[in-house]
Amino acid sequence: MTASSVRVGQKAPDFELPDENMKNHKLSDYRGKKTILAFFPAAESPVCTAEMCALRDSLDELRDYGAQVLGISVDGPFANKFFVQNRHLNFPVLSDFARKTIKKYGIVMKKLANMDGYNAAKRSVFILDEQGKVRYKWVSDNPLVEPNYAEIKAHLKKGA
């Protein structure tokens, strides 16, 4: 699957990534429920912290709409574990340390913080339906912009 092929209506590319406790998660294991994939550039950075905490704080409402959340960054599992514990995150945060998943989804942000060779995830949200098809896609080229949480909730509320 090429990076440019992830579009609304298509099946989301599968992946297998470790969480903050080194437990592997396959996207295909989440079928049967709506899934929010929240890609973020860097754990503990100010905007990423705000985004993940906003998802944490609205998790009960998101679950009421039948959705589950997976946070994904290129940070290693150890950094993600600190992030999860420090921010009391209540959903898995997965490590795309090899950067294969962000390539599959076409959301590679080159030169994060103007550092040559440091490629991270663009801040992105994908909502998948129960069959694993992309029903909503939001990708920002600006790492300082947070997603529109009201839009995400409205999309879930209407049935993704």
mmCIF file of C-alpha atoms in Angstrom:
data_model
loop_
_atom_site.group_PDB
_atom_site.id
_atom_site.type_symbol
_atom_site.label_atom_id
_atom_site.label_comp_id
_atom_site.label_asym_id
_atom_site.label_seq_id
_atom_site.Cartn_x
_atom_site.Cartn_y
_atom_site.Cartn_z
ATOM 1 C CA MET A 1 0.000 0.000 0.000
ATOM 2 C CA THR A 2 1.464 3.346 -0.970
ATOM 3 C CA ALA A 3 1.570 6.324 1.345
ATOM 4 C CA SER A 4 -0.919 8.267 -0.738
ATOM 5 C CA SER A 5 -3.537 5.509 -0.801
ATOM 6 C CA VAL A 6 -5.106 6.020 2.645
ATOM 7 C CA ARG A 7 -8.375 7.771 1.889
ATOM 8 C CA VAL A 8 -11.813 7.954 3.434
ATOM 9 C CA GLY A 9 -13.778 4.842 2.454
ATOM 10 C CA GLN A 10 -10.749 2.596 2.178
ATOM 11 C CA LYS A 11 -9.604 -0.095 4.588
ATOM 12 C CA ALA A 12 -7.002 1.252 6.995
ATOM 13 C CA PRO A 13 -3.562 -0.348 6.667
ATOM 14 C CA ASP A 14 -2.987 -2.906 9.397
ATOM 15 C CA PHE A 15 -0.057 -2.576 11.767
ATOM 16 C CA GLU A 16 1.418 -4.237 14.818
ATOM 17 C CA LEU A 17 3.057 -1.883 17.308
ATOM 18 C CA PRO A 18 4.153 -2.108 20.959
ATOM 19 C CA ASP A 19 2.397 -0.080 23.614
ATOM 20 C CA GLU A 20 3.995 1.615 26.593
ATOM 21 C CA ASN A 21 4.230 -1.785 28.357
ATOM 22 C CA MET A 22 5.835 -3.533 25.357
ATOM 23 C CA LYS A 23 2.593 -5.381 24.558
ATOM 24 C CA ASN A 24 1.991 -5.594 20.811
ATOM 25 C CA HIS A 25 -1.289 -4.332 19.381
ATOM 26 C CA LYS A 26 -2.546 -5.240 15.911
ATOM 27 C CA LEU A 27 -5.035 -2.870 14.378
ATOM 28 C CA SER A 28 -7.038 -5.847 13.130
ATOM 29 C CA ASP A 29 -7.616 -6.868 16.773
ATOM 30 C CA TYR A 30 -9.745 -3.726 17.199
ATOM 31 C CA ARG A 31 -12.340 -4.648 14.585
ATOM 32 C CA GLY A 32 -15.901 -4.637 15.817
ATOM 33 C CA LYS A 33 -15.609 -1.193 17.404
ATOM 34 C CA LYS A 34 -15.014 2.249 16.003
ATOM 35 C CA THR A 35 -11.364 3.142 16.483
ATOM 36 C CA ILE A 36 -9.761 6.564 16.690
ATOM 37 C CA LEU A 37 -6.127 6.561 15.595
ATOM 38 C CA ALA A 38 -4.531 9.703 17.011
ATOM 39 C CA PHE A 39 -1.035 10.142 15.587
ATOM 40 C CA PHE A 40 1.101 12.775 17.318
ATOM 41 C CA PRO A 41 4.643 14.069 16.757
ATOM 42 C CA ALA A 42 6.317 13.882 20.188
ATOM 43 C CA ALA A 43 5.405 12.730 23.678
ATOM 44 C CA GLU A 44 5.502 15.416 26.369
ATOM 45 C CA SER A 45 5.698 18.282 23.879
ATOM 46 C CA PRO A 46 3.160 20.996 24.765
ATOM 47 C CA VAL A 47 0.653 20.535 21.921
ATOM 48 C CA CYS A 48 0.864 16.734 21.952
ATOM 49 C CA THR A 49 0.271 16.766 25.687
ATOM 50 C CA ALA A 50 -2.773 19.019 25.241
ATOM 51 C CA GLU A 51 -4.151 16.729 22.519
ATOM 52 C CA MET A 52 -3.667 13.453 24.374
ATOM 53 C CA CYS A 53 -5.080 14.966 27.582
ATOM 54 C CA ALA A 54 -8.131 16.240 25.661
ATOM 55 C CA LEU A 55 -8.725 12.695 24.390
ATOM 56 C CA ARG A 56 -8.172 11.331 27.906
ATOM 57 C CA ASP A 57 -10.692 13.777 29.357
ATOM 58 C CA SER A 58 -13.335 12.933 26.742
ATOM 59 C CA LEU A 59 -12.755 9.167 26.656
ATOM 60 C CA ASP A 60 -16.037 8.331 28.426
ATOM 61 C CA GLU A 61 -17.980 10.362 25.855
ATOM 62 C CA LEU A 62 -16.041 8.782 22.981
ATOM 63 C CA ARG A 63 -16.806 5.326 24.407
ATOM 64 C CA ASP A 64 -20.483 6.287 24.623
ATOM 65 C CA TYR A 65 -20.285 6.696 20.833
ATOM 66 C CA GLY A 66 -18.792 3.195 20.597
ATOM 67 C CA ALA A 67 -15.217 4.337 19.956
ATOM 68 C CA GLN A 68 -11.861 3.374 21.369
ATOM 69 C CA VAL A 69 -8.661 5.444 21.148
ATOM 70 C CA LEU A 70 -5.128 4.493 20.170
ATOM 71 C CA GLY A 71 -2.423 7.139 20.451
ATOM 72 C CA ILE A 72 0.552 6.590 18.118
ATOM 73 C CA SER A 73 3.934 8.326 17.950
ATOM 74 C CA VAL A 74 7.451 7.499 16.814
ATOM 75 C CA ASP A 75 8.673 7.797 20.402
ATOM 76 C CA GLY A 76 9.987 4.596 21.929
ATOM 77 C CA PRO A 77 7.895 2.544 24.350
ATOM 78 C CA PHE A 78 9.932 3.802 27.321
ATOM 79 C CA ALA A 79 9.280 7.477 26.529
ATOM 80 C CA ASN A 80 5.634 6.634 25.878
ATOM 81 C CA LYS A 81 5.406 4.858 29.249
ATOM 82 C CA PHE A 82 6.620 7.992 31.018
ATOM 83 C CA PHE A 83 4.149 10.060 28.983
ATOM 84 C CA VAL A 84 1.220 7.740 29.820
ATOM 85 C CA GLN A 85 2.079 7.656 33.520
ATOM 86 C CA ASN A 86 2.902 11.362 33.818
ATOM 87 C CA ARG A 87 -0.301 12.448 32.041
ATOM 88 C CA HIS A 88 -2.546 9.662 33.400
ATOM 89 C CA LEU A 89 -3.565 8.600 29.899
ATOM 90 C CA ASN A 90 -6.318 5.981 29.896
ATOM 91 C CA PHE A 91 -5.781 4.447 26.457
ATOM 92 C CA PRO A 92 -2.851 2.655 24.794
ATOM 93 C CA VAL A 93 -0.045 4.755 23.340
ATOM 94 C CA LEU A 94 1.745 2.807 20.626
ATOM 95 C CA SER A 95 5.302 3.202 19.395
ATOM 96 C CA ASP A 96 5.958 3.381 15.665
ATOM 97 C CA PHE A 97 9.697 3.459 16.375
ATOM 98 C CA ALA A 98 10.565 2.041 12.934
ATOM 99 C CA ARG A 99 8.302 4.673 11.296
ATOM 100 C CA LYS A 100 6.680 2.057 9.048
ATOM 101 C CA THR A 101 3.106 2.903 10.036
ATOM 102 C CA ILE A 102 3.428 6.646 9.462
ATOM 103 C CA LYS A 103 4.830 5.829 6.015
ATOM 104 C CA LYS A 104 1.884 3.498 5.267
ATOM 105 C CA TYR A 105 -0.561 6.233 6.279
ATOM 106 C CA GLY A 106 1.316 8.943 4.353
ATOM 107 C CA ILE A 107 1.776 11.169 7.396
ATOM 108 C CA VAL A 108 5.550 11.524 7.733
ATOM 109 C CA MET A 109 6.612 14.929 9.029
ATOM 110 C CA LYS A 110 10.179 15.433 7.886
ATOM 111 C CA LYS A 111 12.642 17.377 10.008
ATOM 112 C CA LEU A 112 10.599 17.810 13.171
ATOM 113 C CA ALA A 113 11.817 20.988 14.906
ATOM 114 C CA ASN A 114 14.124 21.548 11.906
ATOM 115 C CA MET A 115 16.279 18.575 12.893
ATOM 116 C CA ASP A 116 17.603 16.862 9.776
ATOM 117 C CA GLY A 117 16.786 13.148 9.765
ATOM 118 C CA TYR A 118 14.227 13.341 12.572
ATOM 119 C CA ASN A 119 11.009 12.215 10.958
ATOM 120 C CA ALA A 120 7.915 12.100 13.144
ATOM 121 C CA ALA A 121 4.178 11.623 12.654
ATOM 122 C CA LYS A 122 2.130 14.526 11.390
ATOM 123 C CA ARG A 123 -0.621 15.286 13.878
ATOM 124 C CA SER A 124 -3.438 13.195 12.385
ATOM 125 C CA VAL A 125 -6.735 11.639 13.343
ATOM 126 C CA PHE A 126 -8.337 8.728 11.527
ATOM 127 C CA ILE A 127 -11.703 7.331 12.612
ATOM 128 C CA LEU A 128 -12.261 3.762 11.521
ATOM 129 C CA ASP A 129 -15.607 2.002 11.440
ATOM 130 C CA GLU A 130 -16.223 -1.441 12.908
ATOM 131 C CA GLN A 131 -14.888 -3.098 9.733
ATOM 132 C CA GLY A 132 -11.650 -1.095 9.774
ATOM 133 C CA LYS A 133 -12.560 1.348 7.000
ATOM 134 C CA VAL A 134 -11.496 4.973 7.245
ATOM 135 C CA ARG A 135 -14.597 7.132 7.796
ATOM 136 C CA TYR A 136 -12.889 10.358 8.867
ATOM 137 C CA LYS A 137 -9.427 11.736 8.174
ATOM 138 C CA TRP A 138 -7.731 14.884 9.448
ATOM 139 C CA VAL A 139 -4.028 15.581 8.855
ATOM 140 C CA SER A 140 -2.150 18.749 9.801
ATOM 141 C CA ASP A 141 1.081 19.920 8.235
ATOM 142 C CA ASN A 142 1.485 22.260 11.213
ATOM 143 C CA PRO A 143 2.458 20.404 14.411
ATOM 144 C CA LEU A 144 1.130 23.297 16.518
ATOM 145 C CA VAL A 145 -2.487 22.795 15.372
ATOM 146 C CA GLU A 146 -4.769 20.522 17.399
ATOM 147 C CA PRO A 147 -7.629 18.591 15.804
ATOM 148 C CA ASN A 148 -11.187 19.853 16.027
ATOM 149 C CA TYR A 149 -12.479 17.740 18.909
ATOM 150 C CA ALA A 150 -16.088 18.853 18.415
ATOM 151 C CA GLU A 151 -15.905 17.712 14.787
ATOM 152 C CA ILE A 152 -14.540 14.315 15.845
ATOM 153 C CA LYS A 153 -17.337 13.876 18.392
ATOM 154 C CA ALA A 154 -19.977 15.027 15.899
ATOM 155 C CA HIS A 155 -18.682 12.522 13.352
ATOM 156 C CA LEU A 156 -18.870 9.704 15.914
ATOM 157 C CA LYS A 157 -22.286 10.829 17.119
ATOM 158 C CA LYS A 158 -23.773 10.656 13.631
ATOM 159 C CA GLY A 159 -22.529 7.089 13.316
ATOM 160 C CA ALA A 160 -19.045 7.361 11.766
#
